[in-house]
Amino acid sequence: MKVTAQIPATIANLGCGFDCLGLALPVYNVITIEETVLPGSGIEINIIDEFGLENIENIPRDKNNIVYKAIELLYNYIGQSPNELKISIKTGIPVARGLGSSASVIVGGLIAANELLGKPADEAVLLSIATEIEGHPDNIAPAILGGVVLSDWEVDGSVVSKKLPWPEDWLVTICIPDYELSTGISRSVLPADVPMKDAVYNLRHSAMFVQAVHTHDKELLKLALKDRLHQPYRTKLVPGMQQIMDNLKHTEGVLGCVLAGAGPSVAVIQDGTNTEAIKEIVSSTWNNINVNAQIYTLPVENEGAKIIV
Ligand code: HSE
């Protein structure tokens, strides 16, 4: 039997919601898994690259591959181990750019294996296993549910996720620079402790975010999309990010500008107007410091990971 899953890209944090807010975008990885019948054939992993990934040869093709690990965990969940498997990964989501590529392949491996095994795991179990692998739920939850999602990871390992009613006219201009930044490096610059006033600042802003989305309140969202827990520490890893934020501050149509996940991509949340001018400001700011970028304006993808074949 052969199963194919399609999983959206995601942007985590959204400024104020470090490790707990995220949204899905209509850019996808596609993962196919097939149990082969030939005993002893082991695992075969093929990667079909649609984005022009760098370092594609460094992606493990053995049991250390993260898709295989996710599949293995699902088999273990029902007390089994995978036998011979053929895994194909078609990558439409760039790697190490803050677009949830690792969450996407973890979720893809899990939902494809779940389908293959007759759906032993429900959504709560999938969320919990995927978050355990990833280490935080903010990319995983929108990859599974689609839309804009608020999620919480409890100490018992359970994940509580709530989809927020994102207004359809609010778009995301995603600006992807031509270099990679690993989440590990981007997390390593964060302090272990933060000042109480910064924690309270983000508490206020994430509460405002939820209210702004529920009431379609642009002015409140403009206030909400700010952060003191991670972006100030990561700015130095993303040359030009602060200038982009400054240059867009008073631009018509812009509701806010945030680091996409752990970076280095930058996401401009906008009200659907003035798109070309917004893109031009980002691209010329980066051009001035010799950073090339791909820039796309996209709606939020309301549908999460799904089996397509
Ligand atoms: N919340 C995570 C971070 C997302 O900012 O490090 C990246 O995986």
Short mmCIF file of C-alpha atoms and ligand atoms in Angstrom, two decimals:
data_model
loop_
_atom_site.label_atom_id
_atom_site.label_comp_id
_atom_site.label_asym_id
_atom_site.label_seq_id
_atom_site.Cartn_x
_atom_site.Cartn_y
_atom_site.Cartn_z
CA MET A 1 0.00 0.00 0.00
CA LYS A 2 1.14 3.52 -0.84
CA VAL A 3 0.03 6.76 0.85
CA THR A 4 0.79 10.38 -0.08
CA ALA A 5 0.43 13.35 2.28
CA GLN A 6 0.59 17.07 1.53
CA ILE A 7 1.70 19.37 4.33
CA PRO A 8 1.73 23.18 4.36
CA ALA A 9 4.60 25.48 5.27
CA THR A 10 4.12 27.36 8.53
CA ILE A 11 5.30 30.56 10.18
CA ALA A 12 5.75 30.34 13.94
CA ASN A 13 5.79 33.03 16.64
CA LEU A 14 4.09 35.85 14.68
CA GLY A 15 6.00 38.36 16.79
CA CYS A 16 4.44 38.23 20.25
CA GLY A 17 3.57 34.51 20.34
CA PHE A 18 6.99 32.93 20.82
CA ASP A 19 6.63 29.13 20.73
CA CYS A 20 2.82 29.31 20.82
CA LEU A 21 1.38 31.09 17.73
CA GLY A 22 1.70 29.99 14.12
CA LEU A 23 0.01 30.06 10.75
CA ALA A 24 -0.06 27.87 7.65
CA LEU A 25 0.84 29.02 4.13
CA PRO A 26 -0.12 27.54 0.73
CA VAL A 27 3.36 26.16 0.01
CA TYR A 28 3.76 22.42 0.47
CA ASN A 29 5.93 19.41 0.99
CA VAL A 30 4.56 16.13 -0.32
CA ILE A 31 5.54 12.84 1.30
CA THR A 32 4.78 9.38 -0.05
CA ILE A 33 5.41 6.23 1.93
CA GLU A 34 5.07 2.71 0.70
CA GLU A 35 5.52 -0.55 2.54
CA THR A 36 7.50 -2.77 0.25
CA VAL A 37 7.06 -6.49 0.36
CA LEU A 38 10.59 -7.55 -0.41
CA PRO A 39 12.07 -8.72 2.89
CA GLY A 40 15.50 -7.31 3.64
CA SER A 41 15.17 -4.41 1.23
CA GLY A 42 15.51 -1.99 4.15
CA ILE A 43 14.49 1.60 3.66
CA GLU A 44 14.80 3.67 0.54
CA ILE A 45 14.50 7.45 0.75
CA ASN A 46 14.23 9.63 -2.35
CA ILE A 47 14.22 13.40 -2.24
CA ILE A 48 12.69 15.33 -5.12
CA ASP A 49 13.68 18.94 -4.75
CA GLU A 50 11.29 21.55 -6.14
CA PHE A 51 12.87 24.58 -4.46
CA GLY A 52 16.54 24.26 -5.37
CA LEU A 53 17.70 23.28 -1.89
CA GLU A 54 21.29 23.70 -0.89
CA ASN A 55 23.04 20.85 0.86
CA ILE A 56 20.44 18.35 -0.29
CA GLU A 57 23.09 15.64 -0.23
CA ASN A 58 23.42 16.15 3.54
CA ILE A 59 19.85 15.03 4.23
CA PRO A 60 20.11 11.53 5.76
CA ARG A 61 18.84 8.68 3.57
CA ASP A 62 18.81 6.14 6.40
CA LYS A 63 17.05 5.60 9.73
CA ASN A 64 18.33 8.99 10.90
CA ASN A 65 16.04 10.71 8.43
CA ILE A 66 13.48 12.75 10.38
CA VAL A 67 10.57 11.47 8.28
CA TYR A 68 11.59 7.90 9.05
CA LYS A 69 11.92 8.76 12.75
CA ALA A 70 8.39 10.18 12.80
CA ILE A 71 7.04 7.09 11.02
CA GLU A 72 8.89 4.84 13.45
CA LEU A 73 7.35 6.64 16.45
CA LEU A 74 3.86 6.11 15.08
CA TYR A 75 4.56 2.40 14.55
CA ASN A 76 5.98 2.25 18.09
CA TYR A 77 2.81 3.91 19.39
CA ILE A 78 0.88 0.78 18.37
CA GLY A 79 3.65 -1.55 19.53
CA GLN A 80 5.12 -2.26 16.09
CA SER A 81 8.24 -1.37 14.11
CA PRO A 82 8.23 -0.38 10.45
CA ASN A 83 9.47 -3.01 8.03
CA GLU A 84 10.76 -2.24 4.59
CA LEU A 85 9.72 1.26 3.56
CA LYS A 86 10.05 3.41 0.49
CA ILE A 87 9.83 7.11 1.37
CA SER A 88 9.66 9.89 -1.16
CA ILE A 89 9.94 13.53 -0.07
CA LYS A 90 9.01 16.23 -2.60
CA THR A 91 10.21 19.48 -1.13
CA GLY A 92 8.39 22.68 -1.99
CA ILE A 93 9.25 24.32 1.34
CA PRO A 94 12.74 25.78 1.65
CA VAL A 95 14.86 24.38 4.48
CA ALA A 96 16.22 26.44 7.40
CA ARG A 97 14.39 29.63 6.37
CA GLY A 98 11.80 29.81 9.19
CA LEU A 99 9.02 28.20 7.16
CA GLY A 100 8.47 25.07 9.24
CA SER A 101 10.10 22.60 6.87
CA SER A 102 11.03 20.21 9.69
CA ALA A 103 7.54 20.38 11.25
CA SER A 104 6.13 19.71 7.82
CA VAL A 105 8.11 16.52 7.21
CA ILE A 106 7.49 15.26 10.77
CA VAL A 107 3.74 15.80 10.34
CA GLY A 108 3.85 14.29 6.85
CA GLY A 109 5.60 11.13 8.07
CA LEU A 110 3.14 10.78 10.95
CA ILE A 111 -0.10 11.27 9.03
CA ALA A 112 1.04 9.08 6.14
CA ALA A 113 2.04 6.28 8.55
CA ASN A 114 -1.22 6.74 10.44
CA GLU A 115 -3.17 6.26 7.21
CA LEU A 116 -1.09 3.21 6.30
CA LEU A 117 -1.80 1.66 9.70
CA GLY A 118 -5.57 2.28 9.58
CA LYS A 119 -5.65 5.53 11.60
CA PRO A 120 -4.81 4.27 15.11
CA ALA A 121 -3.86 7.80 16.28
CA ASP A 122 -6.32 10.66 16.58
CA GLU A 123 -5.43 14.34 16.08
CA ALA A 124 -4.48 14.82 19.76
CA VAL A 125 -1.99 11.93 19.61
CA LEU A 126 -0.50 13.18 16.34
CA LEU A 127 -0.09 16.68 17.80
CA SER A 128 1.57 15.29 20.89
CA ILE A 129 4.00 12.93 19.09
CA ALA A 130 4.95 15.56 16.51
CA THR A 131 5.54 18.21 19.19
CA GLU A 132 7.68 15.78 21.17
CA ILE A 133 9.96 15.40 18.12
CA GLU A 134 9.99 19.11 17.19
CA GLY A 135 10.32 20.51 20.72
CA HIS A 136 7.57 23.15 20.43
CA PRO A 137 4.05 23.11 18.97
CA ASP A 138 3.90 26.44 17.11
CA ASN A 139 4.78 25.05 13.65
CA ILE A 140 3.33 21.59 14.25
CA ALA A 141 -0.19 22.74 15.18
CA PRO A 142 -0.86 24.87 12.06
CA ALA A 143 0.82 22.21 9.88
CA ILE A 144 -1.80 19.74 11.18
CA LEU A 145 -4.82 22.04 11.55
CA GLY A 146 -4.18 24.76 8.96
CA GLY A 147 -5.09 28.40 9.59
CA VAL A 148 -3.77 30.50 12.45
CA VAL A 149 -3.33 28.45 15.59
CA LEU A 150 -2.66 29.14 19.24
CA SER A 151 -1.09 26.15 20.95
CA ASP A 152 0.05 25.06 24.34
CA TRP A 153 2.27 22.11 25.29
CA GLU A 154 1.41 20.81 28.75
CA VAL A 155 3.89 19.09 31.08
CA ASP A 156 2.15 15.73 30.53
CA GLY A 157 3.00 16.03 26.80
CA SER A 158 -0.51 16.89 25.65
CA VAL A 159 -0.96 19.75 23.19
CA VAL A 160 -3.93 22.11 23.36
CA SER A 161 -4.50 23.86 20.02
CA LYS A 162 -7.13 26.42 19.09
CA LYS A 163 -7.65 27.73 15.59
CA LEU A 164 -8.26 31.48 15.45
CA PRO A 165 -10.66 33.12 12.94
CA TRP A 166 -8.06 34.87 10.74
CA PRO A 167 -9.72 37.47 8.45
CA GLU A 168 -9.48 36.35 4.81
CA ASP A 169 -8.34 39.77 3.56
CA TRP A 170 -5.24 39.79 5.79
CA LEU A 171 -2.32 38.44 3.76
CA VAL A 172 1.28 37.50 4.42
CA THR A 173 4.17 38.75 2.34
CA ILE A 174 6.88 36.21 3.00
CA CYS A 175 10.41 37.38 2.25
CA ILE A 176 12.91 34.53 1.99
CA PRO A 177 16.59 35.52 1.86
CA ASP A 178 19.09 33.38 -0.02
CA TYR A 179 20.84 31.95 3.02
CA GLU A 180 20.01 29.42 5.71
CA LEU A 181 19.75 29.89 9.46
CA SER A 182 19.29 26.80 11.62
CA THR A 183 16.75 26.90 14.43
CA GLY A 184 19.48 25.59 16.74
CA ILE A 185 21.70 28.61 16.11
CA SER A 186 18.75 30.97 16.29
CA ARG A 187 17.65 29.53 19.65
CA SER A 188 21.20 29.57 20.99
CA VAL A 189 21.27 33.39 21.07
CA LEU A 190 18.19 33.57 23.31
CA PRO A 191 18.74 34.20 27.03
CA ALA A 192 17.70 31.56 29.57
CA ASP A 193 15.84 34.21 31.57
CA VAL A 194 14.15 37.43 30.50
CA PRO A 195 13.25 40.55 32.48
CA MET A 196 9.76 40.43 34.02
CA LYS A 197 8.78 43.60 32.14
CA ASP A 198 9.55 41.91 28.80
CA ALA A 199 7.54 38.83 29.74
CA VAL A 200 4.60 41.04 30.67
CA TYR A 201 5.03 43.02 27.42
CA ASN A 202 4.59 39.83 25.36
CA LEU A 203 1.74 38.63 27.57
CA ARG A 204 -0.15 41.86 26.80
CA HIS A 205 0.62 41.72 23.10
CA SER A 206 -0.33 38.08 22.60
CA ALA A 207 -3.66 38.74 24.35
CA MET A 208 -4.17 41.71 21.99
CA PHE A 209 -3.30 39.48 19.00
CA VAL A 210 -6.08 37.03 19.85
CA GLN A 211 -8.62 39.83 20.35
CA ALA A 212 -7.55 41.61 17.13
CA VAL A 213 -8.01 38.44 15.09
CA HIS A 214 -11.40 37.72 16.65
CA THR A 215 -12.69 41.23 16.00
CA HIS A 216 -10.93 41.89 12.65
CA ASP A 217 -9.33 44.94 14.30
CA LYS A 218 -6.41 46.19 12.16
CA GLU A 219 -5.32 48.89 14.59
CA LEU A 220 -5.16 46.43 17.48
CA LEU A 221 -3.21 43.94 15.35
CA LYS A 222 -0.68 46.68 14.54
CA LEU A 223 -0.08 47.11 18.26
CA ALA A 224 -0.07 43.38 18.92
CA LEU A 225 2.57 42.28 16.39
CA LYS A 226 5.49 43.23 18.58
CA ASP A 227 7.90 41.18 20.58
CA ARG A 228 10.56 41.44 23.25
CA LEU A 229 11.26 37.76 23.91
CA HIS A 230 13.12 36.62 20.81
CA GLN A 231 13.34 39.12 17.92
CA PRO A 232 15.60 41.64 19.70
CA TYR A 233 18.17 38.87 20.29
CA ARG A 234 17.89 37.43 16.78
CA THR A 235 18.14 40.68 14.82
CA LYS A 236 21.93 40.35 14.64
CA LEU A 237 21.53 37.00 12.84
CA VAL A 238 19.37 38.54 10.11
CA PRO A 239 21.16 41.46 8.46
CA GLY A 240 18.69 44.08 7.25
CA MET A 241 15.79 42.86 9.37
CA GLN A 242 15.70 45.92 11.61
CA GLN A 243 15.91 48.25 8.59
CA ILE A 244 13.05 46.38 6.90
CA MET A 245 10.96 46.76 10.05
CA ASP A 246 11.83 50.45 10.30
CA ASN A 247 11.21 51.09 6.59
CA LEU A 248 7.80 49.40 6.72
CA LYS A 249 6.67 51.01 9.97
CA HIS A 250 4.51 53.69 8.36
CA THR A 251 3.83 52.00 5.02
CA GLU A 252 0.19 51.88 4.01
CA GLY A 253 -1.28 48.39 4.15
CA VAL A 254 1.30 47.03 6.62
CA LEU A 255 -0.11 45.64 9.87
CA GLY A 256 3.25 44.43 11.14
CA CYS A 257 6.54 42.89 10.25
CA VAL A 258 7.88 39.87 12.13
CA LEU A 259 10.65 37.32 11.96
CA ALA A 260 9.25 34.11 10.42
CA GLY A 261 9.79 31.44 13.07
CA ALA A 262 13.47 31.36 13.97
CA GLY A 263 14.31 33.25 10.76
CA PRO A 264 15.94 34.27 8.54
CA SER A 265 12.75 34.91 6.52
CA VAL A 266 10.72 37.97 7.38
CA ALA A 267 6.92 38.00 7.23
CA VAL A 268 4.96 41.16 6.58
CA ILE A 269 1.37 40.87 7.76
CA GLN A 270 -0.72 43.17 5.59
CA ASP A 271 -4.31 44.15 4.96
CA GLY A 272 -4.23 43.17 1.29
CA THR A 273 -3.47 46.64 -0.09
CA ASN A 274 -0.27 48.24 -1.40
CA THR A 275 1.35 44.85 -1.98
CA GLU A 276 3.80 45.81 -4.73
CA ALA A 277 5.15 48.78 -2.75
CA ILE A 278 5.64 46.58 0.32
CA LYS A 279 7.58 43.99 -1.70
CA GLU A 280 9.71 46.72 -3.26
CA ILE A 281 10.65 48.15 0.15
CA VAL A 282 11.78 44.74 1.40
CA SER A 283 13.68 43.82 -1.73
CA SER A 284 15.46 47.17 -2.06
CA THR A 285 16.41 47.18 1.63
CA TRP A 286 18.02 43.77 1.27
CA ASN A 287 19.50 44.63 -2.15
CA ASN A 288 21.34 47.53 -0.53
CA ILE A 289 23.25 45.06 1.64
CA ASN A 290 23.60 42.45 -1.12
CA VAL A 291 20.99 40.01 0.14
CA ASN A 292 18.90 38.40 -2.59
CA ALA A 293 15.44 37.25 -1.68
CA GLN A 294 12.35 35.57 -3.01
CA ILE A 295 9.21 37.46 -2.01
CA TYR A 296 5.64 36.18 -2.28
CA THR A 297 2.33 37.55 -1.07
CA LEU A 298 0.08 34.71 0.05
CA PRO A 299 -3.17 34.14 1.89
CA VAL A 300 -3.22 31.96 5.00
CA GLU A 301 -3.81 28.30 4.12
CA ASN A 302 -6.86 27.28 6.08
CA GLU A 303 -6.43 23.58 5.48
CA GLY A 304 -3.85 21.52 7.33
CA ALA A 305 -1.96 18.39 6.34
CA LYS A 306 -4.01 15.91 4.34
CA ILE A 307 -3.76 12.61 2.54
CA ILE A 308 -3.98 13.30 -1.18
CA VAL A 309 -3.56 9.80 -2.63
N1 HSE B 1 9.28 28.99 18.02
C1 HSE B 1 10.43 28.46 17.36
C2 HSE B 1 11.58 29.44 17.52
C3 HSE B 1 10.11 28.28 15.91
O1 HSE B 1 11.35 30.63 17.34
O2 HSE B 1 12.69 29.02 17.84
C4 HSE B 1 11.24 27.74 15.10
O3 HSE B 1 11.20 26.39 14.99
#
